[in-house]
Every structure is written in structure tokens, then in C-alpha cells.
PDB file of C-alpha atoms in Angstrom:
ATOM      1  CA  UNK X 227      -2.435 -36.578  74.598  1.00 45.00           C
ATOM      2  CA  UNK X 228      -5.187 -34.994  72.474  1.00 45.00           C
ATOM      3  CA  UNK X 229      -4.473 -34.604  68.783  1.00 49.00           C
ATOM      4  CA  UNK X 230      -3.600 -31.141  67.562  1.00 52.00           C
ATOM      5  CA  UNK X 231      -6.750 -29.152  66.896  1.00 53.00           C
ATOM      6  CA  UNK X 232      -8.915 -31.544  68.952  1.00 51.00           C
ATOM      7  CA  UNK X 233     -11.314 -30.485  71.689  1.00 50.00           C
ATOM      8  CA  UNK X 234      -9.747 -29.097  74.840  1.00 52.00           C
ATOM      9  CA  UNK X 235     -10.326 -30.762  78.181  1.00 48.00           C
ATOM     10  CA  UNK X 236     -12.887 -28.878  80.285  1.00 49.00           C
ATOM     11  CA  UNK X 237     -11.345 -26.507  82.797  1.00 60.00           C
ATOM     12  CA  UNK X 238     -11.420 -27.511  86.442  1.00 70.00           C
ATOM     13  CA  UNK X 239     -14.070 -25.621  88.430  1.00 81.00           C
ATOM     14  CA  UNK X 240     -12.545 -22.734  90.355  1.00 92.00           C
ATOM     15  CA  UNK X 241     -12.114 -23.369  94.084  1.00 97.00           C
ATOM     16  CA  UNK X 242     -11.757 -20.014  95.835  1.00 97.00           C
ATOM     17  CA  UNK X 243     -10.347 -21.847  98.876  1.00 98.00           C
ATOM     18  CA  UNK X 244      -7.478 -23.302  96.810  1.00 96.00           C
ATOM     19  CA  UNK X 245      -7.987 -26.728  98.396  1.00 97.00           C
ATOM     20  CA  UNK X 246      -7.349 -25.390 101.897  1.00 98.00           C
ATOM     21  CA  UNK X 247     -10.849 -26.148 103.232  1.00 98.00           C
ATOM     22  CA  UNK X 248     -12.643 -29.459 103.822  1.00 97.00           C
ATOM     23  CA  UNK X 249     -14.955 -28.712 100.899  1.00 97.00           C
ATOM     24  CA  UNK X 250     -14.333 -26.609  97.786  1.00 97.00           C
ATOM     25  CA  UNK X 251     -15.855 -23.129  97.541  1.00 98.00           C
ATOM     26  CA  UNK X 252     -17.262 -22.699  94.038  1.00 97.00           C
ATOM     27  CA  UNK X 253     -17.886 -19.518  92.032  1.00 97.00           C
ATOM     28  CA  UNK X 254     -20.903 -18.373  90.036  1.00 97.00           C
ATOM     29  CA  UNK X 255     -21.176 -17.571  87.185  1.00 95.00           C
ATOM     30  CA  UNK X 256     -18.753 -20.073  85.632  1.00 93.00           C
ATOM     31  CA  UNK X 257     -15.605 -18.408  84.393  1.00 92.00           C
ATOM     32  CA  UNK X 258     -15.933 -15.457  86.763  1.00 94.00           C
ATOM     33  CA  UNK X 259     -13.161 -14.859  89.260  1.00 94.00           C
ATOM     34  CA  UNK X 260     -13.025 -12.556  92.308  1.00 95.00           C
ATOM     35  CA  UNK X 261     -10.148 -10.119  92.626  1.00 94.00           C
ATOM     36  CA  UNK X 262      -6.792 -11.518  93.762  1.00 95.00           C
ATOM     37  CA  UNK X 263      -6.092 -12.206  97.435  1.00 97.00           C
ATOM     38  CA  UNK X 264      -4.171 -14.812  99.426  1.00 98.00           C
ATOM     39  CA  UNK X 265      -6.466 -17.475 100.855  1.00 98.00           C
ATOM     40  CA  UNK X 266      -5.929 -18.468 104.471  1.00 98.00           C
ATOM     41  CA  UNK X 267      -8.479 -20.461 106.503  1.00 98.00           C
ATOM     42  CA  UNK X 268      -7.031 -18.977 109.717  1.00 97.00           C
ATOM     43  CA  UNK X 269      -6.000 -15.591 111.071  1.00 98.00           C
ATOM     44  CA  UNK X 270      -2.462 -14.420 110.339  1.00 98.00           C
ATOM     45  CA  UNK X 271      -0.456 -11.836 112.263  1.00 97.00           C
ATOM     46  CA  UNK X 272      -0.503  -8.458 110.525  1.00 97.00           C
ATOM     47  CA  UNK X 273       1.217  -5.115 111.242  1.00 97.00           C
ATOM     48  CA  UNK X 274       0.980  -4.048 114.867  1.00 96.00           C
ATOM     49  CA  UNK X 275      -0.676  -7.248 116.107  1.00 95.00           C
ATOM     50  CA  UNK X 276      -0.218  -7.703 119.859  1.00 92.00           C
ATOM     51  CA  UNK X 277      -0.201 -11.501 119.601  1.00 93.00           C
ATOM     52  CA  UNK X 278       0.427 -14.149 116.975  1.00 94.00           C
ATOM     53  CA  UNK X 279      -2.909 -15.932 116.414  1.00 95.00           C
ATOM     54  CA  UNK X 280      -1.040 -19.105 115.432  1.00 94.00           C
ATOM     55  CA  UNK X 281       0.760 -19.345 118.786  1.00 94.00           C
ATOM     56  CA  UNK X 282      -0.646 -21.829 121.314  1.00 94.00           C
ATOM     57  CA  UNK X 283      -0.966 -20.031 124.656  1.00 94.00           C
ATOM     58  CA  UNK X 284      -3.818 -21.863 126.407  1.00 94.00           C
ATOM     59  CA  UNK X 285      -3.101 -24.951 128.549  1.00 94.00           C
ATOM     60  CA  UNK X 286      -4.927 -28.109 127.616  1.00 95.00           C
ATOM     61  CA  UNK X 287      -7.609 -29.817 129.669  1.00 96.00           C
ATOM     62  CA  UNK X 288      -7.006 -33.168 131.392  1.00 95.00           C
ATOM     63  CA  UNK X 289     -10.016 -35.038 129.989  1.00 96.00           C
ATOM     64  CA  UNK X 290      -8.273 -38.204 128.808  1.00 92.00           C
ATOM     65  CA  UNK X 291     -10.426 -40.913 130.413  1.00 87.00           C
ATOM     66  CA  UNK X 292     -13.687 -38.963 130.607  1.00 89.00           C
ATOM     67  CA  UNK X 293     -15.669 -36.741 128.221  1.00 93.00           C
ATOM     68  CA  UNK X 294     -15.337 -32.975 128.344  1.00 96.00           C
ATOM     69  CA  UNK X 295     -18.177 -31.730 130.545  1.00 94.00           C
ATOM     70  CA  UNK X 296     -18.713 -28.573 132.635  1.00 93.00           C
ATOM     71  CA  UNK X 297     -17.200 -28.862 136.096  1.00 90.00           C
ATOM     72  CA  UNK X 298     -14.444 -31.255 135.043  1.00 93.00           C
ATOM     73  CA  UNK X 299     -13.142 -29.764 131.759  1.00 96.00           C
ATOM     74  CA  UNK X 300     -11.120 -26.577 132.172  1.00 95.00           C
ATOM     75  CA  UNK X 301     -12.036 -25.489 128.630  1.00 96.00           C
ATOM     76  CA  UNK X 302     -15.768 -25.323 129.444  1.00 93.00           C
ATOM     77  CA  UNK X 303     -15.921 -22.091 131.441  1.00 79.00           C
ATOM     78  CA  UNK X 304     -19.713 -21.787 131.790  1.00 79.00           C
ATOM     79  CA  UNK X 305     -21.712 -24.615 130.272  1.00 85.00           C
ATOM     80  CA  UNK X 306     -21.552 -26.920 127.277  1.00 92.00           C
ATOM     81  CA  UNK X 307     -21.034 -24.754 124.214  1.00 95.00           C
ATOM     82  CA  UNK X 308     -22.686 -27.104 121.726  1.00 96.00           C
ATOM     83  CA  UNK X 309     -25.503 -29.644 121.758  1.00 95.00           C
ATOM     84  CA  UNK X 310     -25.341 -33.258 120.572  1.00 94.00           C
ATOM     85  CA  UNK X 311     -25.675 -32.116 116.940  1.00 95.00           C
ATOM     86  CA  UNK X 312     -22.856 -29.585 117.216  1.00 96.00           C
ATOM     87  CA  UNK X 313     -25.207 -26.588 117.277  1.00 97.00           C
ATOM     88  CA  UNK X 314     -24.411 -23.565 119.421  1.00 95.00           C
ATOM     89  CA  UNK X 315     -26.522 -23.781 122.575  1.00 90.00           C
ATOM     90  CA  UNK X 316     -26.593 -20.102 123.487  1.00 80.00           C
ATOM     91  CA  UNK X 317     -27.532 -17.653 120.742  1.00 78.00           C
ATOM     92  CA  UNK X 318     -27.891 -14.965 123.385  1.00 59.00           C
ATOM     93  CA  UNK X 319     -31.011 -13.486 124.962  1.00 51.00           C
ATOM     94  CA  UNK X 320     -33.298 -12.498 122.083  1.00 46.00           C
ATOM     95  CA  UNK X 321     -30.198 -13.149 119.909  1.00 46.00           C
ATOM     96  CA  UNK X 322     -28.850  -9.700 120.806  1.00 51.00           C
ATOM     97  CA  UNK X 323     -25.546 -10.774 122.373  1.00 54.00           C
ATOM     98  CA  UNK X 324     -23.352 -13.830 122.713  1.00 59.00           C
ATOM     99  CA  UNK X 325     -21.119 -15.319 125.383  1.00 70.00           C
ATOM    100  CA  UNK X 326     -17.512 -16.019 124.384  1.00 74.00           C
ATOM    101  CA  UNK X 327     -16.772 -19.657 123.671  1.00 92.00           C
ATOM    102  CA  UNK X 328     -13.641 -21.628 124.569  1.00 95.00           C
ATOM    103  CA  UNK X 329     -13.030 -24.854 122.647  1.00 97.00           C
ATOM    104  CA  UNK X 330     -10.617 -27.639 123.503  1.00 97.00           C
ATOM    105  CA  UNK X 331      -7.247 -26.977 121.894  1.00 97.00           C
ATOM    106  CA  UNK X 332      -4.140 -28.607 120.460  1.00 96.00           C
ATOM    107  CA  UNK X 333      -2.778 -29.421 123.936  1.00 96.00           C
ATOM    108  CA  UNK X 334      -5.959 -31.174 125.093  1.00 97.00           C
ATOM    109  CA  UNK X 335      -5.783 -35.000 125.199  1.00 96.00           C
ATOM    110  CA  UNK X 336      -9.482 -35.379 124.283  1.00 96.00           C
ATOM    111  CA  UNK X 337     -10.137 -36.876 120.814  1.00 95.00           C
ATOM    112  CA  UNK X 338     -10.924 -34.934 117.649  1.00 94.00           C
ATOM    113  CA  UNK X 339     -14.529 -36.075 117.912  1.00 94.00           C
ATOM    114  CA  UNK X 340     -14.894 -34.244 121.242  1.00 97.00           C
ATOM    115  CA  UNK X 341     -18.140 -32.287 121.338  1.00 96.00           C
ATOM    116  CA  UNK X 342     -16.228 -29.149 122.303  1.00 97.00           C
ATOM    117  CA  UNK X 343     -14.385 -29.054 118.984  1.00 98.00           C
ATOM    118  CA  UNK X 344     -16.584 -27.466 116.297  1.00 98.00           C
ATOM    119  CA  UNK X 345     -15.185 -24.260 114.815  1.00 98.00           C
ATOM    120  CA  UNK X 346     -11.665 -25.710 114.589  1.00 97.00           C
ATOM    121  CA  UNK X 347     -12.958 -28.436 112.249  1.00 97.00           C
ATOM    122  CA  UNK X 348     -13.530 -25.835 109.529  1.00 97.00           C
ATOM    123  CA  UNK X 349     -16.111 -25.742 106.756  1.00 98.00           C
ATOM    124  CA  UNK X 350     -18.535 -28.656 106.683  1.00 97.00           C
ATOM    125  CA  UNK X 351     -21.073 -27.496 104.076  1.00 97.00           C
ATOM    126  CA  UNK X 352     -20.580 -26.413 100.454  1.00 97.00           C
ATOM    127  CA  UNK X 353     -20.578 -22.651  99.990  1.00 98.00           C
ATOM    128  CA  UNK X 354     -20.501 -20.602  96.809  1.00 98.00           C
ATOM    129  CA  UNK X 355     -19.151 -17.154  96.026  1.00 98.00           C
ATOM    130  CA  UNK X 356     -21.505 -15.470  93.569  1.00 98.00           C
ATOM    131  CA  UNK X 357     -21.912 -12.156  91.823  1.00 97.00           C
ATOM    132  CA  UNK X 358     -24.842 -10.157  93.175  1.00 95.00           C
ATOM    133  CA  UNK X 359     -26.886  -7.540  91.336  1.00 92.00           C
ATOM    134  CA  UNK X 360     -25.852  -4.521  93.460  1.00 90.00           C
ATOM    135  CA  UNK X 361     -23.453  -5.659  96.197  1.00 92.00           C
ATOM    136  CA  UNK X 362     -20.515  -7.034  94.251  1.00 93.00           C
ATOM    137  CA  UNK X 363     -19.572 -10.534  95.349  1.00 97.00           C
ATOM    138  CA  UNK X 364     -21.623 -12.407  97.935  1.00 97.00           C
ATOM    139  CA  UNK X 365     -21.639 -15.795  99.640  1.00 98.00           C
ATOM    140  CA  UNK X 366     -24.444 -18.358  99.687  1.00 98.00           C
ATOM    141  CA  UNK X 367     -24.962 -21.896 100.896  1.00 98.00           C
ATOM    142  CA  UNK X 368     -25.605 -24.818  98.556  1.00 98.00           C
ATOM    143  CA  UNK X 369     -26.979 -27.011 101.357  1.00 98.00           C
ATOM    144  CA  UNK X 370     -29.461 -26.457 104.193  1.00 98.00           C
ATOM    145  CA  UNK X 371     -27.977 -25.121 107.434  1.00 98.00           C
ATOM    146  CA  UNK X 372     -29.952 -25.736 110.665  1.00 97.00           C
ATOM    147  CA  UNK X 373     -30.187 -23.016 113.298  1.00 96.00           C
ATOM    148  CA  UNK X 374     -27.165 -22.818 115.570  1.00 96.00           C
ATOM    149  CA  UNK X 375     -24.773 -24.668 113.253  1.00 98.00           C
ATOM    150  CA  UNK X 376     -21.313 -23.294 112.521  1.00 98.00           C
ATOM    151  CA  UNK X 377     -21.021 -21.905 108.992  1.00 98.00           C
ATOM    152  CA  UNK X 378     -17.607 -20.263 108.539  1.00 98.00           C
ATOM    153  CA  UNK X 379     -15.084 -17.942 110.129  1.00 98.00           C
ATOM    154  CA  UNK X 380     -14.209 -14.357 109.314  1.00 98.00           C
ATOM    155  CA  UNK X 381     -10.427 -14.729 109.063  1.00 98.00           C
ATOM    156  CA  UNK X 382      -7.749 -12.338 107.900  1.00 98.00           C
ATOM    157  CA  UNK X 383      -4.825 -10.220 109.052  1.00 98.00           C
ATOM    158  CA  UNK X 384      -5.004  -9.390 112.765  1.00 98.00           C
ATOM    159  CA  UNK X 385      -3.925  -5.754 113.071  1.00 97.00           C
ATOM    160  CA  UNK X 386      -2.905  -3.321 115.769  1.00 96.00           C
ATOM    161  CA  UNK X 387      -5.259  -0.391 116.354  1.00 95.00           C
ATOM    162  CA  UNK X 388      -2.988   2.182 114.664  1.00 95.00           C
ATOM    163  CA  UNK X 389      -2.688   0.091 111.502  1.00 96.00           C
ATOM    164  CA  UNK X 390      -6.447  -0.548 111.489  1.00 95.00           C
ATOM    165  CA  UNK X 391      -7.138   3.195 111.713  1.00 94.00           C
ATOM    166  CA  UNK X 392      -4.621   3.945 108.963  1.00 94.00           C
ATOM    167  CA  UNK X 393      -6.226   1.419 106.613  1.00 94.00           C
ATOM    168  CA  UNK X 394      -9.703   2.727 107.396  1.00 91.00           C
ATOM    169  CA  UNK X 395      -8.679   6.301 106.594  1.00 89.00           C
ATOM    170  CA  UNK X 396      -7.207   5.194 103.259  1.00 91.00           C
ATOM    171  CA  UNK X 397     -10.452   3.555 102.148  1.00 85.00           C
ATOM    172  CA  UNK X 398     -12.425   5.189  99.375  1.00 82.00           C
ATOM    173  CA  UNK X 399     -16.163   5.037  98.758  1.00 77.00           C
ATOM    174  CA  UNK X 400     -15.548   2.358  96.125  1.00 79.00           C
ATOM    175  CA  UNK X 401     -13.502   0.060  98.377  1.00 82.00           C
ATOM    176  CA  UNK X 402     -15.256  -2.978  99.905  1.00 83.00           C
ATOM    177  CA  UNK X 403     -15.934  -2.958 103.663  1.00 81.00           C
ATOM    178  CA  UNK X 404     -13.525  -5.638 104.838  1.00 90.00           C
ATOM    179  CA  UNK X 405     -12.022  -4.164 108.017  1.00 93.00           C
ATOM    180  CA  UNK X 406     -13.758  -5.451 111.145  1.00 94.00           C
ATOM    181  CA  UNK X 407     -13.357  -4.247 114.740  1.00 93.00           C
ATOM    182  CA  UNK X 408     -14.619  -6.537 117.502  1.00 92.00           C
ATOM    183  CA  UNK X 409     -14.884  -5.330 121.090  1.00 89.00           C
ATOM    184  CA  UNK X 410     -15.555  -7.691 123.970  1.00 89.00           C
ATOM    185  CA  UNK X 411     -16.542  -6.344 127.381  1.00 84.00           C
ATOM    186  CA  UNK X 412     -15.016  -8.430 130.154  1.00 81.00           C
ATOM    187  CA  UNK X 413     -14.844  -8.356 133.952  1.00 78.00           C
ATOM    188  CA  UNK X 414     -13.565  -5.201 135.567  1.00 82.00           C
ATOM    189  CA  UNK X 415     -14.802  -2.972 132.770  1.00 84.00           C
ATOM    190  CA  UNK X 416     -11.978  -3.955 130.425  1.00 89.00           C
ATOM    191  CA  UNK X 417     -12.561  -4.045 126.682  1.00 89.00           C
ATOM    192  CA  UNK X 418     -10.680  -6.488 124.462  1.00 91.00           C
ATOM    193  CA  UNK X 419     -10.245  -5.220 120.903  1.00 93.00           C
ATOM    194  CA  UNK X 420      -9.550  -7.345 117.837  1.00 95.00           C
ATOM    195  CA  UNK X 421      -9.064  -5.809 114.392  1.00 96.00           C
ATOM    196  CA  UNK X 422      -9.253  -8.126 111.372  1.00 97.00           C
ATOM    197  CA  UNK X 423      -8.724  -7.216 107.715  1.00 97.00           C
ATOM    198  CA  UNK X 424      -9.158  -9.962 105.059  1.00 97.00           C
ATOM    199  CA  UNK X 425      -8.607  -7.616 102.100  1.00 96.00           C
ATOM    200  CA  UNK X 426      -5.132  -9.005 101.306  1.00 96.00           C
ATOM    201  CA  UNK X 427      -5.102 -12.286 103.240  1.00 98.00           C
ATOM    202  CA  UNK X 428      -8.378 -13.883 104.234  1.00 98.00           C
ATOM    203  CA  UNK X 429     -10.877 -16.694 103.910  1.00 98.00           C
ATOM    204  CA  UNK X 430     -14.343 -17.193 102.462  1.00 98.00           C
ATOM    205  CA  UNK X 431     -15.835 -14.936 105.143  1.00 98.00           C
ATOM    206  CA  UNK X 432     -14.537 -11.881 103.270  1.00 98.00           C
ATOM    207  CA  UNK X 433     -17.361 -12.348 100.736  1.00 98.00           C
ATOM    208  CA  UNK X 434     -20.155 -12.033 103.319  1.00 97.00           C
ATOM    209  CA  UNK X 435     -22.377  -9.001 102.824  1.00 96.00           C
ATOM    210  CA  UNK X 436     -24.099  -6.916 105.477  1.00 94.00           C
ATOM    211  CA  UNK X 437     -27.799  -7.247 106.178  1.00 94.00           C
ATOM    212  CA  UNK X 438     -30.018  -5.299 108.548  1.00 93.00           C
ATOM    213  CA  UNK X 439     -31.875  -8.607 109.063  1.00 94.00           C
ATOM    214  CA  UNK X 440     -28.996 -11.119 108.936  1.00 95.00           C
ATOM    215  CA  UNK X 441     -29.169 -14.912 109.053  1.00 96.00           C
ATOM    216  CA  UNK X 442     -25.766 -15.293 110.743  1.00 96.00           C
ATOM    217  CA  UNK X 443     -24.513 -14.331 114.194  1.00 94.00           C
ATOM    218  CA  UNK X 444     -20.828 -13.717 114.917  1.00 93.00           C
ATOM    219  CA  UNK X 445     -19.391 -15.230 118.103  1.00 93.00           C
ATOM    220  CA  UNK X 446     -15.768 -14.885 119.318  1.00 94.00           C
ATOM    221  CA  UNK X 447     -14.453 -18.434 119.771  1.00 96.00           C
ATOM    222  CA  UNK X 448     -11.083 -19.085 121.374  1.00 96.00           C
ATOM    223  CA  UNK X 449      -9.214 -22.288 120.654  1.00 97.00           C
ATOM    224  CA  UNK X 450      -5.442 -22.059 121.057  1.00 96.00           C
ATOM    225  CA  UNK X 451      -4.895 -18.416 122.020  1.00 94.00           C
ATOM    226  CA  UNK X 452      -6.559 -15.237 123.288  1.00 94.00           C
ATOM    227  CA  UNK X 453      -6.918 -14.035 119.695  1.00 96.00           C
ATOM    228  CA  UNK X 454     -10.530 -15.025 118.996  1.00 96.00           C
ATOM    229  CA  UNK X 455     -11.698 -16.855 115.930  1.00 97.00           C
ATOM    230  CA  UNK X 456     -14.641 -14.847 114.604  1.00 96.00           C
ATOM    231  CA  UNK X 457     -17.091 -17.689 114.057  1.00 96.00           C
ATOM    232  CA  UNK X 458     -20.405 -17.249 112.252  1.00 97.00           C
ATOM    233  CA  UNK X 459     -23.345 -19.443 113.239  1.00 96.00           C
ATOM    234  CA  UNK X 460     -26.770 -19.801 111.633  1.00 97.00           C
ATOM    235  CA  UNK X 461     -29.211 -17.619 113.590  1.00 95.00           C
ATOM    236  CA  UNK X 462     -32.121 -19.500 112.012  1.00 95.00           C
ATOM    237  CA  UNK X 463     -32.656 -22.339 109.567  1.00 97.00           C
ATOM    238  CA  UNK X 464     -31.104 -21.347 106.227  1.00 98.00           C
ATOM    239  CA  UNK X 465     -32.285 -22.814 102.915  1.00 98.00           C
ATOM    240  CA  UNK X 466     -30.048 -23.906 100.001  1.00 98.00           C
ATOM    241  CA  UNK X 467     -29.331 -21.020  97.640  1.00 98.00           C
ATOM    242  CA  UNK X 468     -29.917 -18.370 100.318  1.00 98.00           C
ATOM    243  CA  UNK X 469     -27.351 -15.592 100.605  1.00 98.00           C
ATOM    244  CA  UNK X 470     -25.432 -15.576 103.888  1.00 98.00           C
ATOM    245  CA  UNK X 471     -25.127 -12.283 105.757  1.00 97.00           C
ATOM    246  CA  UNK X 472     -24.340 -10.749 109.127  1.00 95.00           C
ATOM    247  CA  UNK X 473     -24.658  -7.299 110.656  1.00 93.00           C
ATOM    248  CA  UNK X 474     -21.388  -5.398 110.173  1.00 88.00           C
ATOM    249  CA  UNK X 475     -22.081  -3.408 113.354  1.00 83.00           C
ATOM    250  CA  UNK X 476     -22.011  -6.557 115.497  1.00 74.00           C
ATOM    251  CA  UNK X 477     -25.637  -6.112 116.521  1.00 67.00           C
ATOM    252  CA  UNK X 478     -28.198  -8.747 115.675  1.00 57.00           C
ATOM    253  CA  UNK X 479     -31.801  -7.802 114.889  1.00 45.00           C
ATOM    254  CA  UNK X 480     -31.051  -4.680 116.921  1.00 39.00           C
ATOM    255  CA  UNK X 481     -32.197  -1.428 115.412  1.00 45.00           C
ATOM    256  CA  UNK X 482     -29.914   1.516 114.682  1.00 47.00           C
ATOM    257  CA  UNK X 483     -28.741   3.467 117.680  1.00 47.00           C
ATOM    258  CA  UNK X 484     -28.863   7.289 117.970  1.00 43.00           C
ATOM    259  CA  UNK X 485     -25.986   8.842 116.066  1.00 45.00           C
ATOM    260  CA  UNK X 486     -25.823   6.108 113.444  1.00 47.00           C
ATOM    261  CA  UNK X 487     -26.627   8.710 110.825  1.00 47.00           C
ATOM    262  CA  UNK X 488     -23.311  10.472 111.446  1.00 48.00           C
ATOM    263  CA  UNK X 489     -20.547  10.413 108.896  1.00 49.00           C
ATOM    264  CA  UNK X 490     -17.074   8.916 109.243  1.00 51.00           C
ATOM    265  CA  UNK X 491     -14.133  11.196 109.945  1.00 50.00           C
ATOM    266  CA  UNK X 492     -13.269  13.665 107.224  1.00 50.00           C
ATOM    267  CA  UNK X 493     -16.909  13.942 106.143  1.00 57.00           C
ATOM    268  CA  UNK X 494     -16.753  10.845 103.954  1.00 62.00           C
ATOM    269  CA  UNK X 495     -20.246   9.843 102.790  1.00 69.00           C
ATOM    270  CA  UNK X 496     -21.771   6.697 104.269  1.00 77.00           C
ATOM    271  CA  UNK X 497     -21.945   3.762 101.898  1.00 84.00           C
ATOM    272  CA  UNK X 498     -25.470   2.755 100.869  1.00 88.00           C
ATOM    273  CA  UNK X 499     -26.945  -0.530 102.095  1.00 91.00           C
ATOM    274  CA  UNK X 500     -28.575  -2.752  99.466  1.00 90.00           C
ATOM    275  CA  UNK X 501     -29.666  -5.608 101.751  1.00 92.00           C
ATOM    276  CA  UNK X 502     -33.305  -5.176 100.719  1.00 89.00           C
ATOM    277  CA  UNK X 503     -34.706  -6.062 104.147  1.00 91.00           C
ATOM    278  CA  UNK X 504     -37.913  -4.484 105.424  1.00 91.00           C
ATOM    279  CA  UNK X 505     -35.978  -2.693 108.171  1.00 88.00           C
ATOM    280  CA  UNK X 506     -33.018  -1.596 106.016  1.00 92.00           C
ATOM    281  CA  UNK X 507     -31.192   1.378 107.542  1.00 88.00           C
ATOM    282  CA  UNK X 508     -30.268   2.627 104.021  1.00 89.00           C
ATOM    283  CA  UNK X 509     -26.572   3.007 104.911  1.00 88.00           C
ATOM    284  CA  UNK X 510     -23.922   0.553 106.057  1.00 87.00           C
ATOM    285  CA  UNK X 511     -22.760   0.739 109.682  1.00 85.00           C
ATOM    286  CA  UNK X 512     -19.272   1.945 110.479  1.00 75.00           C
ATOM    287  CA  UNK X 513     -17.006   2.130 113.508  1.00 78.00           C
ATOM    288  CA  UNK X 514     -16.336   5.787 114.349  1.00 76.00           C
ATOM    289  CA  UNK X 515     -13.167   4.957 116.290  1.00 77.00           C
ATOM    290  CA  UNK X 516     -11.493   3.724 113.104  1.00 81.00           C
ATOM    291  CA  UNK X 517     -11.857   7.160 111.508  1.00 74.00           C
ATOM    292  CA  UNK X 518     -10.558   9.354 114.299  1.00 66.00           C
ATOM    293  CA  UNK X 519      -7.446  11.390 113.558  1.00 59.00           C
ATOM    294  CA  UNK X 520      -4.267  10.192 115.259  1.00 55.00           C
ATOM    295  CA  UNK X 521      -4.073  13.373 117.360  1.00 48.00           C
ATOM    296  CA  UNK X 522      -7.792  13.752 117.929  1.00 47.00           C
ATOM    297  CA  UNK X 523      -9.742  12.656 120.999  1.00 46.00           C
ATOM    298  CA  UNK X 524     -11.280   9.225 121.052  1.00 43.00           C
ATOM    299  CA  UNK X 525     -15.031   9.183 120.480  1.00 40.00           C
ATOM    300  CA  UNK X 526     -17.466   7.464 122.777  1.00 38.00           C
ATOM    301  CA  UNK X 527     -17.142   3.673 122.438  1.00 37.00           C
ATOM    302  CA  UNK X 528     -19.527   1.992 120.019  1.00 37.00           C
ATOM    303  CA  UNK X 529     -20.892  -1.526 119.708  1.00 38.00           C
ATOM    304  CA  UNK X 530     -19.059  -4.648 118.716  1.00 37.00           C
ATOM    305  CA  UNK X 531     -18.253  -5.013 115.023  1.00 39.00           C
TER     306      UNK X 531
END
């Protein structure tokens, strides 16, 4: 024990992830601390959620004596999802869209080193939450990230549509843009909707800022259930110290569509974009369906995000 009046032991560096990730998530500048929230590396069921994201609903494959390959592994619906280095094979044509990915799950007999288990392994590279000049908190990498590699998830409370709309309407101009709506178009013209809000419960993905020229691409990845993990992959090689970003609209290097200049319901002003890219749209994207009045008609469907 140190003598009274002696020097104090240095404080432990803050780990935003609270020890729940494979690697700690540091904060810059030292001594700074983001606002309070409950850290969870995975989705949690929130108000109105149709399914519990923690529930295992997919059957496992039967690849016990052979590796998981297309044609024999029931989890590989189209082709191999990842290459030998664990990089996502399909970033989409011109990186404008992405196929859904199914990974092997908890009921599969294949080993943990199976090449179809990537996102479920969690963070693999050191990330840092840092204070930006104009965008509040941001997230950057402390190590190089090759193109196609998994970076992190966007995890939080999975909400029902009514709760998502209610939270969106309560937001003020000063509130951060956390609420995310993901729409997946599937066979038969159906649209699967997933609403995620990491404002109260979430992971390191909540610190990602928008960019009109992002270096990350979001891909829905399903592991144990139909509730997708919103996985972010490097869309290009990313250097140490570079801020990580994705397009809040769900587009990727895809210019603003007609009508993007409209305002959310109630005439709320659009929030300014400070991404600093050459093609900056000047305002952040928003999902019009989240701002419709409960009794009002639904607007025309928008893009994913």
C-alpha cells in the first residue's frame, strides 16, 4: 500500500467495450469519456421486436467430417462468403449492393476455425473512439484493415416499427443519429425490415459517423436467427489512424436520389453533414418512413439504411 501523500497509481486506460470484446476499445483524448450507455456486443430485444435476436432458430449444417463448401453445406446458400484470408468475397457490383450472408451457427458441428465463421468471432483489430472537431465522437482504426475484412457490427436494441417511429419523432436537432432502418428485398417482392437503436444499449458501432464517400460497407449477416447482424466490412484498404465511416442511407458511393432534399415529418430541419468529402451532400440522409404520423399514409419506400 502506498504511503499517505505518495504518488497515486496511474488510472487504467478506459475500455469503452468494458472487456466484452476480444480487444479493448480505447478513447482519445485521455481522460475523456463518451456519454453513458450500456455496452453490448450483440443485438438485444427492444420494445416491439418481432423476434429475440439471441434465440437460435436456424438448423445447423451437417459438415462434421468435411469442410463447409457450397453444394454440401446448408449454410452456404450461394457461394463461399469469405476467401482464405477471411475477406468478404462479394462487395456487390460496383459496391452498390450486397448479397445477404449466412454463417455457420451454434448448432453446426463444424469447428470454430471454419471459414464460414467470421462476423461471429467479433472484433479482431484495435479500434479507438475519439473526439472529432465537428461531428462529436467518432471511431478510427489503430491498425491497417485490408479491403473486404470484417471491422465491427452495428448492434443495439432491435425495435418494432411503431417504437422506431416514436423514437424518431422524439429526436431533436441536437440528438445523435443512432436509429437505423435496414430493408432487404427478397423473393416475391417481400421486404424484411430491421430497426436498430444503439442509443441506450449498443456496441462500438454507435460511434461510426456518416460519410458521403465511406470506407465501410454494411452487409446483413445471419448467424443464429433471421434477425441480421449488421456487419461492416472494409470497402477498401484502410490505413491506421483513419476514421471509419459508412453511408447512413445504406447506399455506397451512390449519389443522392431525387427527393433527398426533402425534410423529415413536421418540417424538422435536416442535420448538416460534416464528412468533408468532395461529393458531400451537405445534409445527412434520413428515412422518411420513420417520420410519418401514425395516422398518415406511408410514403414511397426508400433505400436501405
